[in-house]
JSON list of C-alpha atoms in Angstrom, two decimals:
[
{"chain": "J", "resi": 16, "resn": "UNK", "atom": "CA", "xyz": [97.48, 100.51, 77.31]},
{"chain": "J", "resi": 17, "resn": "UNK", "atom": "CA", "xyz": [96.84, 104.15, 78.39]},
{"chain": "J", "resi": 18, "resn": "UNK", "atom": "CA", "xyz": [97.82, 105.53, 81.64]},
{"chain": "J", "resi": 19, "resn": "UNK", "atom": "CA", "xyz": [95.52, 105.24, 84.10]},
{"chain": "J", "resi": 20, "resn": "UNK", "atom": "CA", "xyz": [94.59, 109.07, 85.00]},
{"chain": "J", "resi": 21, "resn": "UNK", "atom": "CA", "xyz": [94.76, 110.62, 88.51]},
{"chain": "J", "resi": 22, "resn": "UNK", "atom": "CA", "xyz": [90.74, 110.17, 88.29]},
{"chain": "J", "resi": 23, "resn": "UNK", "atom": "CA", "xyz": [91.81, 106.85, 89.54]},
{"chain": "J", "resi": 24, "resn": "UNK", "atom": "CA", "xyz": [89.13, 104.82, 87.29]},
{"chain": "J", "resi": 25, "resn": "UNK", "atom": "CA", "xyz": [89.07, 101.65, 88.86]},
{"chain": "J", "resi": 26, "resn": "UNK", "atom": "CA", "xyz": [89.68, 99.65, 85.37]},
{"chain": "J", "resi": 27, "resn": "UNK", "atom": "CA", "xyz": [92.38, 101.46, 84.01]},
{"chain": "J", "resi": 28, "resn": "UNK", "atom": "CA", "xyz": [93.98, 101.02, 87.38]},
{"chain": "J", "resi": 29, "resn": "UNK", "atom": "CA", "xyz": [93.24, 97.48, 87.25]},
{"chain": "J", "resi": 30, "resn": "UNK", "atom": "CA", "xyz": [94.80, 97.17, 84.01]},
{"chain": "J", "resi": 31, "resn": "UNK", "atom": "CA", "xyz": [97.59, 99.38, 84.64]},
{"chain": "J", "resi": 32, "resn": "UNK", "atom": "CA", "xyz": [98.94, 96.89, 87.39]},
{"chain": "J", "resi": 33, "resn": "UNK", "atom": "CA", "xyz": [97.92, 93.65, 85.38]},
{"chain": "J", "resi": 34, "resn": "UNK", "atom": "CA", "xyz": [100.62, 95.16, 82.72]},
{"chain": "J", "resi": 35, "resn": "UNK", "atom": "CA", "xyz": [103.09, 95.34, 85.42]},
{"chain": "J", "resi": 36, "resn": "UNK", "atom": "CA", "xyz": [102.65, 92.48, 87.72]},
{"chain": "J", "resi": 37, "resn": "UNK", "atom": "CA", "xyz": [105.30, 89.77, 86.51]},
{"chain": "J", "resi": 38, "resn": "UNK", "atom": "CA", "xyz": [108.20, 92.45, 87.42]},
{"chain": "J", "resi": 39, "resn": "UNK", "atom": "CA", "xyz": [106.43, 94.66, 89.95]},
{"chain": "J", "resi": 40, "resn": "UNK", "atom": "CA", "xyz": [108.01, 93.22, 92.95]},
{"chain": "J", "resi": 41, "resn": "UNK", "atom": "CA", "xyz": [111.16, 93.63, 91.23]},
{"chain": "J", "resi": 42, "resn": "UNK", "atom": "CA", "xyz": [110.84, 97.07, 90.15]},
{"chain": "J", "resi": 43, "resn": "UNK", "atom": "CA", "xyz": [109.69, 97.90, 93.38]},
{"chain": "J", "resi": 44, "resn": "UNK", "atom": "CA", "xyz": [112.50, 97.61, 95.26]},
{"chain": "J", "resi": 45, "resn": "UNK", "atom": "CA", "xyz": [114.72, 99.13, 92.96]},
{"chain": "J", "resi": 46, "resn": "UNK", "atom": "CA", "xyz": [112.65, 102.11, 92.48]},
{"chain": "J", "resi": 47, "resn": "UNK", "atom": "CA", "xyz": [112.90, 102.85, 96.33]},
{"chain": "J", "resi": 48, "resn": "UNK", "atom": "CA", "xyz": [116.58, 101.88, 96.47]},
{"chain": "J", "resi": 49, "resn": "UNK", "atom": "CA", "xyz": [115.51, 99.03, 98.62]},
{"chain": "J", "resi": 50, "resn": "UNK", "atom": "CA", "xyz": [113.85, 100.78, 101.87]},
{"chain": "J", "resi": 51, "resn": "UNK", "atom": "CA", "xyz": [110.16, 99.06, 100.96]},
{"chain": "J", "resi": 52, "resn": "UNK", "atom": "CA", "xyz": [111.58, 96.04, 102.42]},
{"chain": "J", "resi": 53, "resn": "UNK", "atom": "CA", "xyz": [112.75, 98.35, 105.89]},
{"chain": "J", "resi": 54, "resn": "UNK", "atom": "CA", "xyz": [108.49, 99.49, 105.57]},
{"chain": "J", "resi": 55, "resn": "UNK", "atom": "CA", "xyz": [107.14, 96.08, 105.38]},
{"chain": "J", "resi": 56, "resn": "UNK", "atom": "CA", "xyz": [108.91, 95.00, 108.16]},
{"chain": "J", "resi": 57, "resn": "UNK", "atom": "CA", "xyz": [108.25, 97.94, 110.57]},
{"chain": "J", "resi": 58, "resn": "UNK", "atom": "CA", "xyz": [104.60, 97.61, 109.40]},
{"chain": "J", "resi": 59, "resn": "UNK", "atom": "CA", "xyz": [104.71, 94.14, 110.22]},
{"chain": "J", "resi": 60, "resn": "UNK", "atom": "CA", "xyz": [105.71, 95.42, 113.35]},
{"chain": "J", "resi": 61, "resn": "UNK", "atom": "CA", "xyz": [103.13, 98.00, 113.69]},
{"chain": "J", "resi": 62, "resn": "UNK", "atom": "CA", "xyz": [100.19, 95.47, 112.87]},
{"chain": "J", "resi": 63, "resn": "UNK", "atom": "CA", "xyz": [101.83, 92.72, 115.11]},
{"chain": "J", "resi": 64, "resn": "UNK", "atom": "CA", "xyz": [99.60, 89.96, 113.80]},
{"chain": "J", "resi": 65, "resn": "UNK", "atom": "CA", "xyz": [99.32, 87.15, 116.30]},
{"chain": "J", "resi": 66, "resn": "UNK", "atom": "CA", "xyz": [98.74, 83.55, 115.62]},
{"chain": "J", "resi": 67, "resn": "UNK", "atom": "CA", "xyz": [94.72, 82.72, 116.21]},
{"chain": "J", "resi": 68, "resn": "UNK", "atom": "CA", "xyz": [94.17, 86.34, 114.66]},
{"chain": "J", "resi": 69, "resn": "UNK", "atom": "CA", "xyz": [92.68, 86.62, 111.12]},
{"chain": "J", "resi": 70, "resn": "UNK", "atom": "CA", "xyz": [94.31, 89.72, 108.98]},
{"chain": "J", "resi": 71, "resn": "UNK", "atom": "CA", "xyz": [93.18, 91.07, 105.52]},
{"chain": "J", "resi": 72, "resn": "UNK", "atom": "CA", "xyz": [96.01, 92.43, 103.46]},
{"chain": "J", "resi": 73, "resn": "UNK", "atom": "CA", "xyz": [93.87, 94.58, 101.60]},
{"chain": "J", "resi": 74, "resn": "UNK", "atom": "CA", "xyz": [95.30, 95.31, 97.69]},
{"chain": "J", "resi": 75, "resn": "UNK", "atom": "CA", "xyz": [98.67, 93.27, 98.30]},
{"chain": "J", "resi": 76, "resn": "UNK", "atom": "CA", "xyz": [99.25, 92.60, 95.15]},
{"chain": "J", "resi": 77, "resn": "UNK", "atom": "CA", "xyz": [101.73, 89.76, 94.77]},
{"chain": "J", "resi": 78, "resn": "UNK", "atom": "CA", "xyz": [101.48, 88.82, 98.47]},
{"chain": "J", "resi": 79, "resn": "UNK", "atom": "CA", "xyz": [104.93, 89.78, 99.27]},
{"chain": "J", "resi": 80, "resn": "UNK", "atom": "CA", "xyz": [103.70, 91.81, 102.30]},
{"chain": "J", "resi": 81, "resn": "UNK", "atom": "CA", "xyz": [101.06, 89.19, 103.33]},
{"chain": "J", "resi": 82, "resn": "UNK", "atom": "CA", "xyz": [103.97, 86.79, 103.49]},
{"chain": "J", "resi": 83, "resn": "UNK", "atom": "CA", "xyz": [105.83, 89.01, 106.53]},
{"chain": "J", "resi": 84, "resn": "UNK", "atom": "CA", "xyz": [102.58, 89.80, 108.43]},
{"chain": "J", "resi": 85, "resn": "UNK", "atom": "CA", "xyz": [101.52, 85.71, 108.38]},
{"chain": "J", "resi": 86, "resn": "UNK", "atom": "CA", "xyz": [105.03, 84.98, 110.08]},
{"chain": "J", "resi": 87, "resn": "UNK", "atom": "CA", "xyz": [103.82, 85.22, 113.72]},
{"chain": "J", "resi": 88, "resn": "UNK", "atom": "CA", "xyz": [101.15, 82.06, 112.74]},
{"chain": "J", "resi": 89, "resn": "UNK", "atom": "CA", "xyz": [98.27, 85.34, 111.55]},
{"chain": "J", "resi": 90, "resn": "UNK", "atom": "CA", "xyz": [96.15, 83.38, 109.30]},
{"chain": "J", "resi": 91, "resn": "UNK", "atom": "CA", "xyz": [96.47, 86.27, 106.70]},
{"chain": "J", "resi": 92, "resn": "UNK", "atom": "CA", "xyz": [94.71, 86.24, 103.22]},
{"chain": "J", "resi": 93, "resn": "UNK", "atom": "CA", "xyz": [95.94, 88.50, 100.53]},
{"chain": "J", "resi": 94, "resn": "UNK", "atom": "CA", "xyz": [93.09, 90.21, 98.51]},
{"chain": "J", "resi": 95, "resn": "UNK", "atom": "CA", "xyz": [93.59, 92.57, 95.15]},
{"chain": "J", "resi": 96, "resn": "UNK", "atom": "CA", "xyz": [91.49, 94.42, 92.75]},
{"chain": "J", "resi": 97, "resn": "UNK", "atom": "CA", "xyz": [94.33, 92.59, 89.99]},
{"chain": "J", "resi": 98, "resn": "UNK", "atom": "CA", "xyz": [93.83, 89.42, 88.78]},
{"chain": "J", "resi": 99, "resn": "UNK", "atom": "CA", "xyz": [97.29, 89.93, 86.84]},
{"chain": "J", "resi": 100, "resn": "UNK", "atom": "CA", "xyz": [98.91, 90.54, 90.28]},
{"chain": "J", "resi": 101, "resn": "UNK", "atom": "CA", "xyz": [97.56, 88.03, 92.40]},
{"chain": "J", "resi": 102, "resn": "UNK", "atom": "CA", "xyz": [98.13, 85.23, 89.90]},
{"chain": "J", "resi": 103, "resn": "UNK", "atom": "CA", "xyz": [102.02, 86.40, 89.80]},
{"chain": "J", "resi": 104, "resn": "UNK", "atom": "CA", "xyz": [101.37, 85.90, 93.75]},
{"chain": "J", "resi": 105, "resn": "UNK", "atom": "CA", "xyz": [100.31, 81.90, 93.45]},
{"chain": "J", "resi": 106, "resn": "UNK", "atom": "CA", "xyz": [103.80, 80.69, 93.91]},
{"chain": "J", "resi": 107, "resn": "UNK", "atom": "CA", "xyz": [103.76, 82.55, 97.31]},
{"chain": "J", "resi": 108, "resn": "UNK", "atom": "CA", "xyz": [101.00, 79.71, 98.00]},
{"chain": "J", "resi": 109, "resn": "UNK", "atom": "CA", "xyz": [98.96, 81.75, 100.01]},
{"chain": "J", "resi": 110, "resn": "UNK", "atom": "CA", "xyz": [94.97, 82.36, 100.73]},
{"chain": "J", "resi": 111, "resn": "UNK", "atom": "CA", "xyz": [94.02, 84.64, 98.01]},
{"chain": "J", "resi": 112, "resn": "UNK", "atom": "CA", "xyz": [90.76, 86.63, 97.55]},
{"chain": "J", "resi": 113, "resn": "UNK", "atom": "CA", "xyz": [90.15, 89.00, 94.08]},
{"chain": "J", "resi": 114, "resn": "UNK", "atom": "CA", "xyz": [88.34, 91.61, 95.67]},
{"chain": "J", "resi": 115, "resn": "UNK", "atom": "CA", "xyz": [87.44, 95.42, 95.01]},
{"chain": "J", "resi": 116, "resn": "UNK", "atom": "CA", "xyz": [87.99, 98.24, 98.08]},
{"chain": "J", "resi": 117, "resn": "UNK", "atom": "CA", "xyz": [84.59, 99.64, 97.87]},
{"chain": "J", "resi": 118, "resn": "UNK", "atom": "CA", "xyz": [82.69, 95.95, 98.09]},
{"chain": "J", "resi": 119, "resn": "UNK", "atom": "CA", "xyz": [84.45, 93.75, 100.33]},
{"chain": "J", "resi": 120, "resn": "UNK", "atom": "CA", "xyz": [83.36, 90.21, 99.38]},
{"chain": "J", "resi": 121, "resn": "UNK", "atom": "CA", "xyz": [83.66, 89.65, 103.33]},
{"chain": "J", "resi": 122, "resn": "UNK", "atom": "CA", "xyz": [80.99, 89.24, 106.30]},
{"chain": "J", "resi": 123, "resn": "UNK", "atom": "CA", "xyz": [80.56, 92.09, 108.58]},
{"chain": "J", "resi": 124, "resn": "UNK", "atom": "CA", "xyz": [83.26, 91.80, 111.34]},
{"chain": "J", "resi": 125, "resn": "UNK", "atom": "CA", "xyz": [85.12, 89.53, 110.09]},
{"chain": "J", "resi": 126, "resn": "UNK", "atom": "CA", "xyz": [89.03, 90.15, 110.90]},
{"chain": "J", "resi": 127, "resn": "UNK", "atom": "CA", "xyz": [90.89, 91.52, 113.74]},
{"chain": "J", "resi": 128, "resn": "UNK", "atom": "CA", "xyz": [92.92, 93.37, 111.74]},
{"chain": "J", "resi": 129, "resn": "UNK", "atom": "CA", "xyz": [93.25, 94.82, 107.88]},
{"chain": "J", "resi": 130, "resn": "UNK", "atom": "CA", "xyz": [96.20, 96.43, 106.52]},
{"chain": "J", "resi": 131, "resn": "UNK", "atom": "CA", "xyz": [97.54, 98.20, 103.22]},
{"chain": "J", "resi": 132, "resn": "UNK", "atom": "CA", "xyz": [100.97, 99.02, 102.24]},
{"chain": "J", "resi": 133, "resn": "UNK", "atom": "CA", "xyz": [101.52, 101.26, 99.51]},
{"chain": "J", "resi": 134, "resn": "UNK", "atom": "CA", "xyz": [98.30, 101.17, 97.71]},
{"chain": "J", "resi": 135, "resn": "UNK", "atom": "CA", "xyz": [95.45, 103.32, 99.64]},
{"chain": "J", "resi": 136, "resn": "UNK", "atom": "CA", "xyz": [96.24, 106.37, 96.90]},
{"chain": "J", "resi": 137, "resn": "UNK", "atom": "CA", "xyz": [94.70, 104.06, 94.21]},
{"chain": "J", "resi": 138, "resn": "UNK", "atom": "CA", "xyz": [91.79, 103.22, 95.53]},
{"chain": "J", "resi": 139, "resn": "UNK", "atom": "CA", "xyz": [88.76, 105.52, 93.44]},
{"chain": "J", "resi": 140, "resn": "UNK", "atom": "CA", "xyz": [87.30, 106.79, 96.83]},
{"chain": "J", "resi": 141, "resn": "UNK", "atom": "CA", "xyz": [89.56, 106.76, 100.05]},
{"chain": "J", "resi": 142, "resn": "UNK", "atom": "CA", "xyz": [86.62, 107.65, 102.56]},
{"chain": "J", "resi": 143, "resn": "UNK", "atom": "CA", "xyz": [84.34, 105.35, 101.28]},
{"chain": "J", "resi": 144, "resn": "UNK", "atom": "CA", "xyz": [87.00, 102.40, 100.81]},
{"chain": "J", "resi": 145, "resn": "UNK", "atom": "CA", "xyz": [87.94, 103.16, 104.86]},
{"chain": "J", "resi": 146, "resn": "UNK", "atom": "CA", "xyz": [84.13, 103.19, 105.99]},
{"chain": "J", "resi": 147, "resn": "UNK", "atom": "CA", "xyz": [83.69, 99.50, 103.89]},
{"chain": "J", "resi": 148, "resn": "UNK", "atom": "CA", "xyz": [86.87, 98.21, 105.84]},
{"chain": "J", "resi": 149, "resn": "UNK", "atom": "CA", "xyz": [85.52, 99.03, 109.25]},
{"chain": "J", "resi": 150, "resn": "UNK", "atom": "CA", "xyz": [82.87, 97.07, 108.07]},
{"chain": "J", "resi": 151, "resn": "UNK", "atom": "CA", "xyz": [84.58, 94.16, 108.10]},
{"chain": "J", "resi": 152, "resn": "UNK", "atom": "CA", "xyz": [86.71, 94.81, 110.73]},
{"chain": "J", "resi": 153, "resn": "UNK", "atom": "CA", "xyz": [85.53, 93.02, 114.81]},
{"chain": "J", "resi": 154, "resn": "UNK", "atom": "CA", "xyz": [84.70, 95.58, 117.35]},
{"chain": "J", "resi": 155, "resn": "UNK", "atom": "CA", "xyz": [87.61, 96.87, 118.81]},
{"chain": "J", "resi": 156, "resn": "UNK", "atom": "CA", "xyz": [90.07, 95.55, 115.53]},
{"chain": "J", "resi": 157, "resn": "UNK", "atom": "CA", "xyz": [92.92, 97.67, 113.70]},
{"chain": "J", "resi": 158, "resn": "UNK", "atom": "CA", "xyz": [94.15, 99.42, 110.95]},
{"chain": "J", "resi": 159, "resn": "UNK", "atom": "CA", "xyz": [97.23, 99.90, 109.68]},
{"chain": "J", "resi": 160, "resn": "UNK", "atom": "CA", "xyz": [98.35, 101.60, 106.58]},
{"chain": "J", "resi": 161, "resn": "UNK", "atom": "CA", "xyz": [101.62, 102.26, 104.52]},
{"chain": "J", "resi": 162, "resn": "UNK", "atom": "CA", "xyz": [101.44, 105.21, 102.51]},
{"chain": "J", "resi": 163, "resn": "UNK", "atom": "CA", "xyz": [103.95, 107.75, 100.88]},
{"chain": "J", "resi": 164, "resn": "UNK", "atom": "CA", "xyz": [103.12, 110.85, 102.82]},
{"chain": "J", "resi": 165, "resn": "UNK", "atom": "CA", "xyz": [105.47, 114.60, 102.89]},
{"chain": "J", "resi": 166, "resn": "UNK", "atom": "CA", "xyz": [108.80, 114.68, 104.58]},
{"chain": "J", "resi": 167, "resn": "UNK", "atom": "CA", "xyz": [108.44, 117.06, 107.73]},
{"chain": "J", "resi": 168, "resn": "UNK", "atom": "CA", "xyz": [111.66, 118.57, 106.97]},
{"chain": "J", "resi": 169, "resn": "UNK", "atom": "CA", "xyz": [111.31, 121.61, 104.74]},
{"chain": "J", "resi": 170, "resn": "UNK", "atom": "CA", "xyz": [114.59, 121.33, 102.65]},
{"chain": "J", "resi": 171, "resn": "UNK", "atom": "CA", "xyz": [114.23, 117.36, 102.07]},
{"chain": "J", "resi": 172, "resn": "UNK", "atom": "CA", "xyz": [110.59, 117.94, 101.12]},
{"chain": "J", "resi": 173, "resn": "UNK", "atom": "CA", "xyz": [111.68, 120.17, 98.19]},
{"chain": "J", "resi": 174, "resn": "UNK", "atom": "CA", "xyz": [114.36, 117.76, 97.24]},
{"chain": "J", "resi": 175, "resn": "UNK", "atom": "CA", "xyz": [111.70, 115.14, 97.15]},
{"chain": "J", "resi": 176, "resn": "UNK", "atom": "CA", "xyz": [109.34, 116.56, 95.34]},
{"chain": "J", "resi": 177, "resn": "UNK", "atom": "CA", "xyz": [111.66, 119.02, 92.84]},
{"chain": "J", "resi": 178, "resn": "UNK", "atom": "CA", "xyz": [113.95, 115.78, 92.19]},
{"chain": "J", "resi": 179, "resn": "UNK", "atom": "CA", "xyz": [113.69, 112.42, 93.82]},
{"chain": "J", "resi": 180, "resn": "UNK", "atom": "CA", "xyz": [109.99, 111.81, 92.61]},
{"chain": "J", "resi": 181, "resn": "UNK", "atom": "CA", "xyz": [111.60, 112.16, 88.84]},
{"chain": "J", "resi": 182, "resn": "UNK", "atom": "CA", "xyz": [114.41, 110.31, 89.55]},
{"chain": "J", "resi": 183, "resn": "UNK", "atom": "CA", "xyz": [112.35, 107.53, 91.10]},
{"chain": "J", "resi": 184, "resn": "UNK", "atom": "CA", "xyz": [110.08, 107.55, 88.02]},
{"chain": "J", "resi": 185, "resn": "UNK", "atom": "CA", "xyz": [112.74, 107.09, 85.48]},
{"chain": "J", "resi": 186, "resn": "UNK", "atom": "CA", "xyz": [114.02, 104.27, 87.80]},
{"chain": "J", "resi": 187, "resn": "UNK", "atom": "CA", "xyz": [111.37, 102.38, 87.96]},
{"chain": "J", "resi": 188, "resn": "UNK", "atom": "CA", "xyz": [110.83, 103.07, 84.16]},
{"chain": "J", "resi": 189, "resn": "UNK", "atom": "CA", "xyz": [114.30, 101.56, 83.33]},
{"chain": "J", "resi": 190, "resn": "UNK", "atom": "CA", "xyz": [113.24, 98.17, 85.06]},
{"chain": "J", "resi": 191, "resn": "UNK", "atom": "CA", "xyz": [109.46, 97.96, 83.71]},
{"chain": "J", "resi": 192, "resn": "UNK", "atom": "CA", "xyz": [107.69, 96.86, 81.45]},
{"chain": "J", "resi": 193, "resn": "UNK", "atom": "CA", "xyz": [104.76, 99.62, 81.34]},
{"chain": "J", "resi": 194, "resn": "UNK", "atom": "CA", "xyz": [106.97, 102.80, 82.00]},
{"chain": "J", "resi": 195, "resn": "UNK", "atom": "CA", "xyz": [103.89, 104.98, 81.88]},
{"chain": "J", "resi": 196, "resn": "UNK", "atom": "CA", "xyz": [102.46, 102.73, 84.90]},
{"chain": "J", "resi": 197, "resn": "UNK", "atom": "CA", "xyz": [105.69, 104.72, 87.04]},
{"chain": "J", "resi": 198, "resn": "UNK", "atom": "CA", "xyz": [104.91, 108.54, 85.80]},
{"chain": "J", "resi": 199, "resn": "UNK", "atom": "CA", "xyz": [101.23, 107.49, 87.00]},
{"chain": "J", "resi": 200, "resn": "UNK", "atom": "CA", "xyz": [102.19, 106.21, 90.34]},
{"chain": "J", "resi": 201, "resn": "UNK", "atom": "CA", "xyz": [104.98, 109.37, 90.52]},
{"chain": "J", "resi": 202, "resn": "UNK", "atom": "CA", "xyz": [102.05, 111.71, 89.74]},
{"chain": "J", "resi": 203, "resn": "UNK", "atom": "CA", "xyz": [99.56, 110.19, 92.37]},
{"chain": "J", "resi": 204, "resn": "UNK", "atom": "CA", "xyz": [103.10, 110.12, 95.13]},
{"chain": "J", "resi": 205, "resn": "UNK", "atom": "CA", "xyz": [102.66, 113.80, 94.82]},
{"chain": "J", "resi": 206, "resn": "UNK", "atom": "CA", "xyz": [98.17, 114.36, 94.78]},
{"chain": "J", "resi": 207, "resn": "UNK", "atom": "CA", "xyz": [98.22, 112.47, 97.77]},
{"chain": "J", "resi": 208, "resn": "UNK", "atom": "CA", "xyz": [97.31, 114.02, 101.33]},
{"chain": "J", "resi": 209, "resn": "UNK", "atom": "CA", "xyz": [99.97, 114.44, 104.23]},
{"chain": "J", "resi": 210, "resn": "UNK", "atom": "CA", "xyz": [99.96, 112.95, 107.36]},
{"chain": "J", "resi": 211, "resn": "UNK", "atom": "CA", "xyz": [97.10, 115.18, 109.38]},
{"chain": "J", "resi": 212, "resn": "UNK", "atom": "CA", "xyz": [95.36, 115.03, 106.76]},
{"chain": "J", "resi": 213, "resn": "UNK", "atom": "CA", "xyz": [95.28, 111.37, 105.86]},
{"chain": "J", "resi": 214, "resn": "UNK", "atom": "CA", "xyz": [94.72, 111.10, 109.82]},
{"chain": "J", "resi": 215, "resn": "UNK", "atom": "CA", "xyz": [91.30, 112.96, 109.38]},
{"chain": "J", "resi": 216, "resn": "UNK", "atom": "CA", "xyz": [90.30, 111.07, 106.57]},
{"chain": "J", "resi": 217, "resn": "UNK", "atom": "CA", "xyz": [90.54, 108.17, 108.15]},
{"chain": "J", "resi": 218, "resn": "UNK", "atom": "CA", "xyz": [88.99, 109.23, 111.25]},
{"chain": "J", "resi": 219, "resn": "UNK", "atom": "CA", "xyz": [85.86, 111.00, 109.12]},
{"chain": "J", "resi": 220, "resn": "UNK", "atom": "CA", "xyz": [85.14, 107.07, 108.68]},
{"chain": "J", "resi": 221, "resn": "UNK", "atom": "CA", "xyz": [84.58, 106.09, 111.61]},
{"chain": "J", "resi": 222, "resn": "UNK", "atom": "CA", "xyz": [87.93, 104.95, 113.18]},
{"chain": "J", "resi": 223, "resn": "UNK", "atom": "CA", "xyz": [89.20, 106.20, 116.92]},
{"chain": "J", "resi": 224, "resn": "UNK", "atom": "CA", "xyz": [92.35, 106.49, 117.91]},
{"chain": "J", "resi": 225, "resn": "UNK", "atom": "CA", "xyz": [94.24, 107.30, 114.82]},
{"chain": "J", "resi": 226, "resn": "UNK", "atom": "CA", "xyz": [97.72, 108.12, 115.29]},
{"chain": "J", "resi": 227, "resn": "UNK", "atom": "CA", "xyz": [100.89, 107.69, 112.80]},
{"chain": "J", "resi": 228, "resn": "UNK", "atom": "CA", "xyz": [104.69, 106.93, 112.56]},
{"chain": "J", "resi": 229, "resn": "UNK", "atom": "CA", "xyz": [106.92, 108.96, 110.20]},
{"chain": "J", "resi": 230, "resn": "UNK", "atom": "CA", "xyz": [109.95, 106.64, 108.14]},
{"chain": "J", "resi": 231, "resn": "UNK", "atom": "CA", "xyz": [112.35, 107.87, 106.15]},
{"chain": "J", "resi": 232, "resn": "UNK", "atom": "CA", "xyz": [111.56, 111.45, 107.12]},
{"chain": "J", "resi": 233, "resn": "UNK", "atom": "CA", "xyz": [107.98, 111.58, 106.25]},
{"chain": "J", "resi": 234, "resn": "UNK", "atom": "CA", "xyz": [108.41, 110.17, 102.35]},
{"chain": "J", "resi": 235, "resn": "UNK", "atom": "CA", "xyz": [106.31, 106.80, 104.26]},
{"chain": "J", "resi": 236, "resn": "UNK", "atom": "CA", "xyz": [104.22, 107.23, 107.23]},
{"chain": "J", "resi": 237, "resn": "UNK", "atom": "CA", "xyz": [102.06, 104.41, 109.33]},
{"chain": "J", "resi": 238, "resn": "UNK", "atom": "CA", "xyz": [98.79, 105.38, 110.26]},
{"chain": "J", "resi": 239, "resn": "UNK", "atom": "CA", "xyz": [97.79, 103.36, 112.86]},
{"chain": "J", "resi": 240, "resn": "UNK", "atom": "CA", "xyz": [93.76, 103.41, 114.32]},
{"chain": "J", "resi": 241, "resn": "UNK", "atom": "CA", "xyz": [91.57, 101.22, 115.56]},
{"chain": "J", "resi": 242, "resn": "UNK", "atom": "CA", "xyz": [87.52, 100.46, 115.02]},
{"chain": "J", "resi": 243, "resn": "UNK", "atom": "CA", "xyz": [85.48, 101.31, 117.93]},
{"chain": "J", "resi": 244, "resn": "UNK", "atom": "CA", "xyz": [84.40, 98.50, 120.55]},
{"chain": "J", "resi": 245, "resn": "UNK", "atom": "CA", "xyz": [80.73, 99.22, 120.41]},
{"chain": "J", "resi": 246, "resn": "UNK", "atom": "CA", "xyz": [78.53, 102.01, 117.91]},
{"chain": "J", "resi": 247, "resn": "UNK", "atom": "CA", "xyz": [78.54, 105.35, 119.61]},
{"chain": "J", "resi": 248, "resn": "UNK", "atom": "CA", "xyz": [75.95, 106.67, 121.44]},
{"chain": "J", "resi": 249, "resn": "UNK", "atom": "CA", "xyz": [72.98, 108.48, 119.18]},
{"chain": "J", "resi": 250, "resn": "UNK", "atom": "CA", "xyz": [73.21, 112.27, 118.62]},
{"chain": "J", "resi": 251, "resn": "UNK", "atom": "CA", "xyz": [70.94, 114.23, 120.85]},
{"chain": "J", "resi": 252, "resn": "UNK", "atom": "CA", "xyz": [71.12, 117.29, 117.76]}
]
């Protein structure tokens, strides 16, 4: 199987993370020395899912993150573009939904909260994937997202991207099966937008109060934001 390319095309994505499902968890947390467990839980944090509310964990993969947000009593269903990766997910015996960004197979204001860790950078069109969330999202619901972003700190931001960013590829290459699957997602760690930025993108579709949290200085942030509690008010241009 090719590489997917940084054109993101939804298939060879798709297919890309079928190859590397049965081990991805795995590889995962080796490839970021263990510290994507330290994000899921601060996100879980961030989101703070409580029980009665219904959550969308929006391209979770194997579920492992929709496990730590349900743990409050969240009735929390686990949706993904990969059929590979949300059958390796079963065993996590959870409500799962095989689902693309862009076309939400959901009702209009459905949950009171949707979240994605680690997986908004492979989505074909970020602005458009947002603006079909809110969609689905109640009046007045959240966001939260987990994203690699840019360390604030000049020096470590060189050292991330001159070194660590290889190193982390040929780590998660040594404990894959696809290593091409790791130079893609190496190669999309770097393409991707830094905090302000992601912050305006996000706003641009139609979320308020958008605000984020830096971890690990800046390699992760949480952007945080919530969808408004009724439509605004018509332009008078």
């Amino acid at each position: 199987m090719p590489r997917a390319s940084l054109d993101k095309d939804p298939h060879e994505v798709a297919a890309m993370f079928d190859g590397v499902a049965s081990g991805y968890d795995r590889a995962n947390s080796f490839m970021t020395f263990g510290f994507d467990r330290r994000w899921r839980t601060t996100t879980a944090r961030v989101l703070d899912a409580k029980p009665g509310e219904t959550v969308l964990d929006l391209a979770a993969g194997t579920g492992v993150s929709t496990v730590e947000y349900a743990r409050n009593g969240a009735y929390c269903v686990a949706a993904d573009f990969s059929l590979g990766m949300l059958r390796a997910g079963l065993r996590r015996k959870l409500p799962m939904v095989a689902a693309d960004a862009l076309r939400l197979p959901f009702k209009d204001d459905s949950f009171d909260a949707v979240t994605i860790s680690l997986a908004l950078r492979n989505f074909v069109d970020t602005k458009a994937a947002l603006a079909e969330i809110l969609r689905v999202v109640k009046p007045g619901g959240r966001l939260v997202i987990c994203e690699v972003s840019t360390p604030t700190f000049a020096p470590i931001r060189f050292v991330y991207r001159r070194f660590i960013l290889k190193l982390l590829t040929w780590v998660g290459s040594r404990s894959s099966t696809n290593p091409e699957a790791y130079s893609y997602l190496a190669e999309s760690m770097l393409a991707w937008p830094d905090q302000r930025a992601l912050g305006e993108i996000i706003a641009s579709a139609g979320w308020t109060e958008v605000e984020w949290l830096n971890l690990t200085f800046g390699v992760v942030a949480i952007h945080r934001a919530k969808k408004p509690a009724s439509p605004p008010p018509p332009s008078t241009e």
